[in-house]
Amino acid sequence: IRRPPRSTLFPYTTLFRSDLKLADPDTALHHLQLSEEHYLAGRWDDSIGNSRKFLECVLAAVAESRSVATSGASLPDSVASRPVRVREYLAQSGLLESKEKVALDSIYGLLSETGSHPYMAANEQARLLRHMALTFGQFVMLRLRGSLP
């Protein structure tokens, strides 16, 4: 019986490379690794920033894959280069329901705001926001996998 690797990167690496073959997995996984390193080093804002960049990379790669699968064409640069447009595309293409897009927009907003919450320790905020980015990233990748033939 093989044990899975202890790294938190394992499920995301598998989804990116094996199952979905999303574009540019190295950049997304680099941001995920930096997020973990910065968290362990106590660099909370950097950890949150890299969690946001990880989520942006995942959403852009999923949107690109969805566009190619549904229309046979790449996502226009005007959409791919703007995170808000990518999230709108994912909802318009039917990959996300409107309530899921609202939740994703809210999480993205939390990841984009710097500074700690007055009633929460900075390390706990970084940990929670990192986990939210990971959870939503995995959710969107699983949604894409479920939509592919």
PDB file of C-alpha atoms in Angstrom:
ATOM      1  CA  ILE A   1       0.000   0.000   0.000  1.00  0.00           C
ATOM      2  CA  ARG A   2       1.443   3.334  -1.078  1.00  0.00           C
ATOM      3  CA  ARG A   3       1.020   6.321   1.195  1.00  0.00           C
ATOM      4  CA  PRO A   4       0.252   9.629  -0.473  1.00  0.00           C
ATOM      5  CA  PRO A   5       2.931  12.318  -0.241  1.00  0.00           C
ATOM      6  CA  ARG A   6       2.725  14.563   2.792  1.00  0.00           C
ATOM      7  CA  SER A   7       2.910  17.727   0.724  1.00  0.00           C
ATOM      8  CA  THR A   8      -0.223  19.819   0.492  1.00  0.00           C
ATOM      9  CA  LEU A   9       0.493  20.152  -3.220  1.00  0.00           C
ATOM     10  CA  PHE A  10      -0.403  16.539  -4.052  1.00  0.00           C
ATOM     11  CA  PRO A  11      -4.142  16.841  -4.922  1.00  0.00           C
ATOM     12  CA  TYR A  12      -3.578  20.022  -6.921  1.00  0.00           C
ATOM     13  CA  THR A  13      -0.592  18.617  -8.807  1.00  0.00           C
ATOM     14  CA  THR A  14      -2.663  15.554  -9.725  1.00  0.00           C
ATOM     15  CA  LEU A  15      -5.628  17.602 -10.938  1.00  0.00           C
ATOM     16  CA  PHE A  16      -3.437  19.964 -12.954  1.00  0.00           C
ATOM     17  CA  ARG A  17      -1.126  17.486 -14.601  1.00  0.00           C
ATOM     18  CA  SER A  18      -2.889  14.133 -14.816  1.00  0.00           C
ATOM     19  CA  ASP A  19      -6.617  14.597 -14.820  1.00  0.00           C
ATOM     20  CA  LEU A  20      -7.180  17.969 -16.461  1.00  0.00           C
ATOM     21  CA  LYS A  21      -3.891  18.788 -18.207  1.00  0.00           C
ATOM     22  CA  LEU A  22      -4.442  22.484 -17.535  1.00  0.00           C
ATOM     23  CA  ALA A  23      -2.154  25.056 -19.083  1.00  0.00           C
ATOM     24  CA  ASP A  24       0.787  26.413 -17.083  1.00  0.00           C
ATOM     25  CA  PRO A  25       0.573  24.270 -13.953  1.00  0.00           C
ATOM     26  CA  ASP A  26       4.063  25.301 -12.883  1.00  0.00           C
ATOM     27  CA  THR A  27       3.084  28.934 -12.265  1.00  0.00           C
ATOM     28  CA  ALA A  28       0.025  28.027 -10.194  1.00  0.00           C
ATOM     29  CA  LEU A  29       1.894  25.412  -8.198  1.00  0.00           C
ATOM     30  CA  HIS A  30       4.790  27.853  -7.693  1.00  0.00           C
ATOM     31  CA  HIS A  31       2.399  30.333  -6.073  1.00  0.00           C
ATOM     32  CA  LEU A  32       0.921  27.558  -3.955  1.00  0.00           C
ATOM     33  CA  GLN A  33       4.401  26.537  -2.794  1.00  0.00           C
ATOM     34  CA  LEU A  34       5.314  30.168  -2.038  1.00  0.00           C
ATOM     35  CA  SER A  35       2.102  30.559  -0.080  1.00  0.00           C
ATOM     36  CA  GLU A  36       3.078  27.612   2.100  1.00  0.00           C
ATOM     37  CA  GLU A  37       6.680  28.796   2.512  1.00  0.00           C
ATOM     38  CA  HIS A  38       5.596  32.313   3.435  1.00  0.00           C
ATOM     39  CA  TYR A  39       3.052  30.979   5.898  1.00  0.00           C
ATOM     40  CA  LEU A  40       5.677  28.828   7.609  1.00  0.00           C
ATOM     41  CA  ALA A  41       8.040  31.835   7.708  1.00  0.00           C
ATOM     42  CA  GLY A  42       5.393  34.033   9.328  1.00  0.00           C
ATOM     43  CA  ARG A  43       5.003  36.285   6.289  1.00  0.00           C
ATOM     44  CA  TRP A  44       1.227  36.407   6.462  1.00  0.00           C
ATOM     45  CA  ASP A  45       0.491  39.050   3.802  1.00  0.00           C
ATOM     46  CA  ASP A  46       2.834  37.324   1.329  1.00  0.00           C
ATOM     47  CA  SER A  47       1.137  33.999   2.033  1.00  0.00           C
ATOM     48  CA  ILE A  48      -2.284  35.529   1.350  1.00  0.00           C
ATOM     49  CA  GLY A  49      -1.023  37.263  -1.818  1.00  0.00           C
ATOM     50  CA  ASN A  50       0.369  34.038  -3.225  1.00  0.00           C
ATOM     51  CA  SER A  51      -2.823  32.193  -2.312  1.00  0.00           C
ATOM     52  CA  ARG A  52      -4.701  34.786  -4.401  1.00  0.00           C
ATOM     53  CA  LYS A  53      -2.243  34.356  -7.285  1.00  0.00           C
ATOM     54  CA  PHE A  54      -2.680  30.580  -7.089  1.00  0.00           C
ATOM     55  CA  LEU A  55      -6.456  30.976  -7.303  1.00  0.00           C
ATOM     56  CA  GLU A  56      -6.112  33.415 -10.236  1.00  0.00           C
ATOM     57  CA  CYS A  57      -3.912  30.934 -12.114  1.00  0.00           C
ATOM     58  CA  VAL A  58      -6.330  28.072 -11.483  1.00  0.00           C
ATOM     59  CA  LEU A  59      -9.344  30.091 -12.603  1.00  0.00           C
ATOM     60  CA  ALA A  60      -7.569  31.324 -15.745  1.00  0.00           C
ATOM     61  CA  ALA A  61      -6.428  27.804 -16.665  1.00  0.00           C
ATOM     62  CA  VAL A  62      -9.896  26.364 -16.078  1.00  0.00           C
ATOM     63  CA  ALA A  63     -11.509  29.153 -18.126  1.00  0.00           C
ATOM     64  CA  GLU A  64      -9.049  28.548 -20.969  1.00  0.00           C
ATOM     65  CA  SER A  65      -9.748  24.824 -20.936  1.00  0.00           C
ATOM     66  CA  ARG A  66     -13.500  25.436 -20.811  1.00  0.00           C
ATOM     67  CA  SER A  67     -13.308  27.860 -23.747  1.00  0.00           C
ATOM     68  CA  VAL A  68     -11.364  25.406 -25.880  1.00  0.00           C
ATOM     69  CA  ALA A  69     -13.734  22.561 -24.956  1.00  0.00           C
ATOM     70  CA  THR A  70     -16.926  24.494 -25.695  1.00  0.00           C
ATOM     71  CA  SER A  71     -15.969  26.735 -28.615  1.00  0.00           C
ATOM     72  CA  GLY A  72     -12.720  25.275 -29.914  1.00  0.00           C
ATOM     73  CA  ALA A  73     -11.040  28.658 -29.427  1.00  0.00           C
ATOM     74  CA  SER A  74      -8.770  30.117 -26.782  1.00  0.00           C
ATOM     75  CA  LEU A  75     -10.107  32.587 -24.289  1.00  0.00           C
ATOM     76  CA  PRO A  76      -9.718  36.147 -25.630  1.00  0.00           C
ATOM     77  CA  ASP A  77      -6.854  38.039 -23.999  1.00  0.00           C
ATOM     78  CA  SER A  78      -9.308  40.736 -22.879  1.00  0.00           C
ATOM     79  CA  VAL A  79     -10.918  38.075 -20.671  1.00  0.00           C
ATOM     80  CA  ALA A  80      -7.887  35.980 -19.729  1.00  0.00           C
ATOM     81  CA  SER A  81      -5.875  38.952 -18.475  1.00  0.00           C
ATOM     82  CA  ARG A  82      -8.498  40.215 -15.999  1.00  0.00           C
ATOM     83  CA  PRO A  83      -9.444  38.057 -12.996  1.00  0.00           C
ATOM     84  CA  VAL A  84     -12.927  39.592 -12.746  1.00  0.00           C
ATOM     85  CA  ARG A  85     -13.588  38.775 -16.422  1.00  0.00           C
ATOM     86  CA  VAL A  86     -12.367  35.219 -15.909  1.00  0.00           C
ATOM     87  CA  ARG A  87     -14.827  34.730 -13.049  1.00  0.00           C
ATOM     88  CA  GLU A  88     -17.630  36.232 -15.170  1.00  0.00           C
ATOM     89  CA  TYR A  89     -16.736  33.899 -18.048  1.00  0.00           C
ATOM     90  CA  LEU A  90     -16.866  30.845 -15.769  1.00  0.00           C
ATOM     91  CA  ALA A  91     -20.391  31.800 -14.697  1.00  0.00           C
ATOM     92  CA  GLN A  92     -21.553  32.716 -18.206  1.00  0.00           C
ATOM     93  CA  SER A  93     -20.214  29.462 -19.621  1.00  0.00           C
ATOM     94  CA  GLY A  94     -22.270  27.510 -17.094  1.00  0.00           C
ATOM     95  CA  LEU A  95     -19.349  26.101 -15.134  1.00  0.00           C
ATOM     96  CA  LEU A  96     -20.363  28.088 -12.026  1.00  0.00           C
ATOM     97  CA  GLU A  97     -23.829  28.863 -10.750  1.00  0.00           C
ATOM     98  CA  SER A  98     -24.560  32.470  -9.840  1.00  0.00           C
ATOM     99  CA  LYS A  99     -24.409  31.787  -6.093  1.00  0.00           C
ATOM    100  CA  GLU A 100     -21.030  30.078  -6.545  1.00  0.00           C
ATOM    101  CA  LYS A 101     -19.732  33.075  -8.478  1.00  0.00           C
ATOM    102  CA  VAL A 102     -20.904  35.403  -5.693  1.00  0.00           C
ATOM    103  CA  ALA A 103     -19.092  33.251  -3.121  1.00  0.00           C
ATOM    104  CA  LEU A 104     -15.961  33.163  -5.291  1.00  0.00           C
ATOM    105  CA  ASP A 105     -16.070  36.941  -5.753  1.00  0.00           C
ATOM    106  CA  SER A 106     -16.320  37.361  -1.976  1.00  0.00           C
ATOM    107  CA  ILE A 107     -13.367  35.061  -1.324  1.00  0.00           C
ATOM    108  CA  TYR A 108     -11.359  36.847  -3.994  1.00  0.00           C
ATOM    109  CA  GLY A 109     -12.190  40.145  -2.293  1.00  0.00           C
ATOM    110  CA  LEU A 110     -10.934  38.827   1.042  1.00  0.00           C
ATOM    111  CA  LEU A 111      -7.742  37.590  -0.600  1.00  0.00           C
ATOM    112  CA  SER A 112      -7.203  40.984  -2.234  1.00  0.00           C
ATOM    113  CA  GLU A 113      -7.570  43.082   0.910  1.00  0.00           C
ATOM    114  CA  THR A 114      -4.414  43.468   2.926  1.00  0.00           C
ATOM    115  CA  GLY A 115      -4.297  43.978   6.637  1.00  0.00           C
ATOM    116  CA  SER A 116      -5.561  41.802   9.383  1.00  0.00           C
ATOM    117  CA  HIS A 117      -9.031  41.622  10.805  1.00  0.00           C
ATOM    118  CA  PRO A 118      -9.154  43.317  14.211  1.00  0.00           C
ATOM    119  CA  TYR A 119     -10.589  40.235  15.938  1.00  0.00           C
ATOM    120  CA  MET A 120      -8.396  37.600  14.308  1.00  0.00           C
ATOM    121  CA  ALA A 121      -4.700  36.843  14.628  1.00  0.00           C
ATOM    122  CA  ALA A 122      -2.775  37.451  11.389  1.00  0.00           C
ATOM    123  CA  ASN A 123      -1.533  33.858  11.220  1.00  0.00           C
ATOM    124  CA  GLU A 124      -5.077  32.495  11.562  1.00  0.00           C
ATOM    125  CA  GLN A 125      -6.337  34.846   8.866  1.00  0.00           C
ATOM    126  CA  ALA A 126      -3.549  33.752   6.513  1.00  0.00           C
ATOM    127  CA  ARG A 127      -4.264  30.091   7.242  1.00  0.00           C
ATOM    128  CA  LEU A 128      -8.005  30.441   6.657  1.00  0.00           C
ATOM    129  CA  LEU A 129      -7.641  32.481   3.462  1.00  0.00           C
ATOM    130  CA  ARG A 130      -5.063  30.038   2.113  1.00  0.00           C
ATOM    131  CA  HIS A 131      -7.443  27.151   2.740  1.00  0.00           C
ATOM    132  CA  MET A 132     -10.297  29.048   1.082  1.00  0.00           C
ATOM    133  CA  ALA A 133      -8.173  29.641  -2.025  1.00  0.00           C
ATOM    134  CA  LEU A 134      -7.214  25.959  -2.101  1.00  0.00           C
ATOM    135  CA  THR A 135     -10.802  24.829  -1.610  1.00  0.00           C
ATOM    136  CA  PHE A 136     -12.236  27.083  -4.306  1.00  0.00           C
ATOM    137  CA  GLY A 137      -9.405  26.199  -6.680  1.00  0.00           C
ATOM    138  CA  GLN A 138     -10.083  22.516  -6.223  1.00  0.00           C
ATOM    139  CA  PHE A 139     -13.849  23.071  -6.510  1.00  0.00           C
ATOM    140  CA  VAL A 140     -13.492  24.812  -9.881  1.00  0.00           C
ATOM    141  CA  MET A 141     -11.079  22.158 -11.174  1.00  0.00           C
ATOM    142  CA  LEU A 142     -13.495  19.411 -10.125  1.00  0.00           C
ATOM    143  CA  ARG A 143     -16.369  21.266 -11.800  1.00  0.00           C
ATOM    144  CA  LEU A 144     -14.339  21.399 -15.015  1.00  0.00           C
ATOM    145  CA  ARG A 145     -13.504  17.689 -14.764  1.00  0.00           C
ATOM    146  CA  GLY A 146     -17.202  16.895 -14.323  1.00  0.00           C
ATOM    147  CA  SER A 147     -18.124  18.936 -17.401  1.00  0.00           C
ATOM    148  CA  LEU A 148     -15.652  17.281 -19.758  1.00  0.00           C
ATOM    149  CA  PRO A 149     -16.701  14.304 -21.862  1.00  0.00           C
TER     150      PRO A 149
END
